[in-house]
């Protein structure tokens, strides 16, 4: 396709800068020119719309560039139109005169902004004007022979990036490998994150772009991050795809950083495990079919424990990203994704981040610095690949933390981001915020199932089996066990409702009641049998004081629950103010108190020790130290969270209760039938 | 002649190598198949029918011990019933998922231990499938790993 960038509208020679040439030829390919050089009007229309200029302006541009007259967009018209778009976006009138000067590149919906940021720099610096038309035509001819510095390809790639979304279904993925191969060959090891879904046209376009650069006006790296940012999360998974230079299954540094970040959002401890359900929810957002996700899981969970370690998580993520970019899933785990190789140089990076607490914000800033370093590296010629995406990622991450810095259920942010990422829509970052917020909230209460709750627990002492299993014998003892299991899961936030609330010395505890207030309410809620909420309050008060320290919630729970087991026990405990002796079996519920951190460890021993022995020591120790004043503001907040958690737990328990009731009915029926059978048989036996 | 020799050799191979099943099925608790695969694919229906009828025997075996605690019931049920062409072995997990293996009667070198080991492998692979959070219990098993494991156990013949 012969392209004269100069175009011939009105016969005037419009000179294009180098960047412009590159950009335009890339856009040209995007618009699917047919053999005669006419561009698909639909694509052109798309492009124009993406420039976000008013329709009237677009019509004007069409007219001025000559396409209206000709009836189609030829090369020249197209190029002129692009220049006019740039002019219009810069505020110049749509006329041929305005495009003779130096103009920035036209901006197209959202993603182009970085391109523009980049290119203006480039265009100013590069000597675009001097470009003979022929050179641009050359590249346009897709001679992938000239390989300018990889920067240019990157630039062009980035230019292409914004287009990918509108064009995603354009081309078939299978083409990608071939183009990628070409890329890699030409890129001399640059990893081109041309990982948009189904963007073969962009790839050839990129190649084109690369070839076009007879000039090496390269200013790539620093701008990359900015550009990628605009491209936003969707690009992230795409870009972070494949290291085409070597092996599509190798994880690049930037990708690894991104995965690390994601992992942290799901699970603070990089050495810990992401549970199956959590991972499932997370990866489901990638919108891959369940069958493929299942296969990816099989490939990546090498130790078959139903949870993902960090390397496994990286593997799974990488496979998902690869799949989304059109790579077929392998039958076996590729060697580069085996658990061993993952610990490449990124380990150093990770270690730096590992030291960070769960505060994602800090991580992202750290990551940002690393990104900058990597940017520098890129300039030095290291593979670029995921950098842009990672940068985006970082920025996304930064945004997220800003929104909800210390959300313990940070997974919510991640899924939100991933939703946007996987939706392949260049959502502006702001749009993520409401999503995130809305998602995070439901998430905190989302532990509607005991399993979820249990998974959220910081440290379930034993792997909680499914509640139904415990229903096999609906005896009261099992109920306790069941509660125990349930409570382990629910530990994370609420005090299990004790079966009964022994009368507590109210007066003394009233000052401490405030923090306990929510607990008592929770307890009341959770204890369907227990109707006397006043007792709870007292319990709370009594328990709150010592519990405020840390174990109070447990204790409190112990209080009400102990009531079931033995009111007499309550008496002595009253003295200790810590219902300690009443620690009934139910205590197991009490996973958390307002002081969440304190409770899990405290709760751990509790389930195993029905005796109240542990209690007496703790309450006495803490009781004395508890100043009542501390209860007020901070506790209130804690109380509220505890209330929420308790409500959750309450819902869970109610459900359990109903299930158990049903089982009981079934068992009763069985019993009845058996008895009737027995009756029938008895006369026979007796005779 | 050489062909015959070859056949003989392969025959020996079969007997020397691990046990080969003709049909392997995984039945859910509700007695519908989660996974069923047979080697001579032209006669699939016959094997499906065999497995289905064997479920009755399985039920009988597990109900006989049903009075006692489930813990006492062994998972491996042993030979469910022999026919003139093949033998059917059964295995039930604690969650009432049943594995049924149909082996060729002519394969006389089958030992009980080998069958047990086959069931153990099946059970392990099944557990792996269950561990996959994307697998919904009750769905047909589509895991490739499970498939490959089962293929390794099936008769390699024709």
mmCIF file with all atom_site columns, N, CA and C in Angstrom, chain A residues 351-373:
data_model
loop_
_atom_site.group_PDB
_atom_site.id
_atom_site.type_symbol
_atom_site.label_atom_id
_atom_site.label_alt_id
_atom_site.label_comp_id
_atom_site.label_asym_id
_atom_site.label_entity_id
_atom_site.label_seq_id
_atom_site.pdbx_PDB_ins_code
_atom_site.Cartn_x
_atom_site.Cartn_y
_atom_site.Cartn_z
_atom_site.occupancy
_atom_site.B_iso_or_equiv
_atom_site.pdbx_formal_charge
_atom_site.auth_seq_id
_atom_site.auth_comp_id
_atom_site.auth_asym_id
_atom_site.auth_atom_id
_atom_site.pdbx_PDB_model_num
ATOM 1  N N  . UNK A 1 351 ? 11.697 -8.901 48.129 1.00 0.00 ? 351 UNK A N  1
ATOM 2  C CA . UNK A 1 351 ? 12.105 -8.803 49.518 1.00 0.00 ? 351 UNK A CA 1
ATOM 3  C C  . UNK A 1 351 ? 11.964 -7.380 49.996 1.00 0.00 ? 351 UNK A C  1
ATOM 4  N N  . UNK A 1 352 ? 12.282 -6.506 49.116 1.00 0.00 ? 352 UNK A N  1
ATOM 5  C CA . UNK A 1 352 ? 12.140 -5.108 49.530 1.00 0.00 ? 352 UNK A CA 1
ATOM 6  C C  . UNK A 1 352 ? 10.702 -4.830 49.865 1.00 0.00 ? 352 UNK A C  1
ATOM 7  N N  . UNK A 1 353 ? 9.823  -5.408 49.090 1.00 0.00 ? 353 UNK A N  1
ATOM 8  C CA . UNK A 1 353 ? 8.429  -5.120 49.361 1.00 0.00 ? 353 UNK A CA 1
ATOM 9  C C  . UNK A 1 353 ? 7.909  -5.957 50.484 1.00 0.00 ? 353 UNK A C  1
ATOM 10 N N  . UNK A 1 354 ? 8.496  -7.086 50.642 1.00 0.00 ? 354 UNK A N  1
ATOM 11 C CA . UNK A 1 354 ? 7.974  -7.945 51.687 1.00 0.00 ? 354 UNK A CA 1
ATOM 12 C C  . UNK A 1 354 ? 8.097  -7.267 53.024 1.00 0.00 ? 354 UNK A C  1
ATOM 13 N N  . UNK A 1 355 ? 9.131  -6.501 53.125 1.00 0.00 ? 355 UNK A N  1
ATOM 14 C CA . UNK A 1 355 ? 9.321  -5.864 54.420 1.00 0.00 ? 355 UNK A CA 1
ATOM 15 C C  . UNK A 1 355 ? 8.190  -4.915 54.716 1.00 0.00 ? 355 UNK A C  1
ATOM 16 N N  . UNK A 1 356 ? 7.499  -4.554 53.672 1.00 0.00 ? 356 UNK A N  1
ATOM 17 C CA . UNK A 1 356 ? 6.423  -3.616 53.903 1.00 0.00 ? 356 UNK A CA 1
ATOM 18 C C  . UNK A 1 356 ? 5.283  -4.318 54.595 1.00 0.00 ? 356 UNK A C  1
ATOM 19 N N  . UNK A 1 357 ? 4.624  -3.608 55.392 1.00 0.00 ? 357 UNK A N  1
ATOM 20 C CA . UNK A 1 357 ? 3.419  -4.199 55.988 1.00 0.00 ? 357 UNK A CA 1
ATOM 21 C C  . UNK A 1 357 ? 2.318  -4.273 54.960 1.00 0.00 ? 357 UNK A C  1
ATOM 22 N N  . UNK A 1 358 ? 1.202  -4.624 55.440 1.00 0.00 ? 358 UNK A N  1
ATOM 23 C CA . UNK A 1 358 ? 0.118  -4.843 54.508 1.00 0.00 ? 358 UNK A CA 1
ATOM 24 C C  . UNK A 1 358 ? -0.341 -3.542 53.879 1.00 0.00 ? 358 UNK A C  1
ATOM 25 N N  . UNK A 1 359 ? 0.247  -2.504 54.206 1.00 0.00 ? 359 UNK A N  1
ATOM 26 C CA . UNK A 1 359 ? -0.221 -1.240 53.671 1.00 0.00 ? 359 UNK A CA 1
ATOM 27 C C  . UNK A 1 359 ? 0.176  -1.158 52.219 1.00 0.00 ? 359 UNK A C  1
ATOM 28 N N  . UNK A 1 360 ? -0.784 -1.327 51.429 1.00 0.00 ? 360 UNK A N  1
ATOM 29 C CA . UNK A 1 360 ? -0.505 -1.413 50.003 1.00 0.00 ? 360 UNK A CA 1
ATOM 30 C C  . UNK A 1 360 ? 0.094  -0.124 49.514 1.00 0.00 ? 360 UNK A C  1
ATOM 31 N N  . UNK A 1 361 ? -0.334 0.908  50.112 1.00 0.00 ? 361 UNK A N  1
ATOM 32 C CA . UNK A 1 361 ? 0.115  2.197  49.635 1.00 0.00 ? 361 UNK A CA 1
ATOM 33 C C  . UNK A 1 361 ? 1.621  2.255  49.608 1.00 0.00 ? 361 UNK A C  1
ATOM 34 N N  . UNK A 1 362 ? 2.170  1.835  50.659 1.00 0.00 ? 362 UNK A N  1
ATOM 35 C CA . UNK A 1 362 ? 3.620  1.901  50.701 1.00 0.00 ? 362 UNK A CA 1
ATOM 36 C C  . UNK A 1 362 ? 4.214  0.994  49.663 1.00 0.00 ? 362 UNK A C  1
ATOM 37 N N  . UNK A 1 363 ? 3.593  -0.105 49.515 1.00 0.00 ? 363 UNK A N  1
ATOM 38 C CA . UNK A 1 363 ? 4.129  -1.023 48.527 1.00 0.00 ? 363 UNK A CA 1
ATOM 39 C C  . UNK A 1 363 ? 4.133  -0.391 47.173 1.00 0.00 ? 363 UNK A C  1
ATOM 40 N N  . UNK A 1 364 ? 3.074  0.271  46.882 1.00 0.00 ? 364 UNK A N  1
ATOM 41 C CA . UNK A 1 364 ? 3.019  0.813  45.540 1.00 0.00 ? 364 UNK A CA 1
ATOM 42 C C  . UNK A 1 364 ? 4.060  1.897  45.368 1.00 0.00 ? 364 UNK A C  1
ATOM 43 N N  . UNK A 1 365 ? 4.234  2.664  46.391 1.00 0.00 ? 365 UNK A N  1
ATOM 44 C CA . UNK A 1 365 ? 5.241  3.703  46.222 1.00 0.00 ? 365 UNK A CA 1
ATOM 45 C C  . UNK A 1 365 ? 6.588  3.044  46.018 1.00 0.00 ? 365 UNK A C  1
ATOM 46 N N  . UNK A 1 366 ? 6.788  2.036  46.789 1.00 0.00 ? 366 UNK A N  1
ATOM 47 C CA . UNK A 1 366 ? 8.063  1.343  46.619 1.00 0.00 ? 366 UNK A CA 1
ATOM 48 C C  . UNK A 1 366 ? 8.169  0.822  45.211 1.00 0.00 ? 366 UNK A C  1
ATOM 49 N N  . UNK A 1 367 ? 7.083  0.275  44.792 1.00 0.00 ? 367 UNK A N  1
ATOM 50 C CA . UNK A 1 367 ? 7.060  -0.274 43.463 1.00 0.00 ? 367 UNK A CA 1
ATOM 51 C C  . UNK A 1 367 ? 7.303  0.822  42.453 1.00 0.00 ? 367 UNK A C  1
ATOM 52 N N  . UNK A 1 368 ? 6.777  1.945  42.744 1.00 0.00 ? 368 UNK A N  1
ATOM 53 C CA . UNK A 1 368 ? 6.956  3.039  41.795 1.00 0.00 ? 368 UNK A CA 1
ATOM 54 C C  . UNK A 1 368 ? 8.429  3.347  41.652 1.00 0.00 ? 368 UNK A C  1
ATOM 55 N N  . UNK A 1 369 ? 9.103  3.351  42.754 1.00 0.00 ? 369 UNK A N  1
ATOM 56 C CA . UNK A 1 369 ? 10.522 3.642  42.644 1.00 0.00 ? 369 UNK A CA 1
ATOM 57 C C  . UNK A 1 369 ? 11.209 2.557  41.844 1.00 0.00 ? 369 UNK A C  1
ATOM 58 N N  . UNK A 1 370 ? 10.761 1.366  42.096 1.00 0.00 ? 370 UNK A N  1
ATOM 59 C CA . UNK A 1 370 ? 11.379 0.309  41.317 1.00 0.00 ? 370 UNK A CA 1
ATOM 60 C C  . UNK A 1 370 ? 11.077 0.468  39.865 1.00 0.00 ? 370 UNK A C  1
ATOM 61 N N  . UNK A 1 371 ? 9.902  0.894  39.626 1.00 0.00 ? 371 UNK A N  1
ATOM 62 C CA . UNK A 1 371 ? 9.541  1.098  38.246 1.00 0.00 ? 371 UNK A CA 1
ATOM 63 C C  . UNK A 1 371 ? 10.450 2.117  37.618 1.00 0.00 ? 371 UNK A C  1
ATOM 64 N N  . UNK A 1 372 ? 10.707 3.132  38.382 1.00 0.00 ? 372 UNK A N  1
ATOM 65 C CA . UNK A 1 372 ? 11.563 4.139  37.788 1.00 0.00 ? 372 UNK A CA 1
ATOM 66 C C  . UNK A 1 372 ? 12.920 3.547  37.481 1.00 0.00 ? 372 UNK A C  1
ATOM 67 N N  . UNK A 1 373 ? 13.326 2.733  38.414 1.00 0.00 ? 373 UNK A N  1
ATOM 68 C CA . UNK A 1 373 ? 14.615 2.108  38.140 1.00 0.00 ? 373 UNK A CA 1
ATOM 69 C C  . UNK A 1 373 ? 14.531 1.299  36.880 1.00 0.00 ? 373 UNK A C  1
#
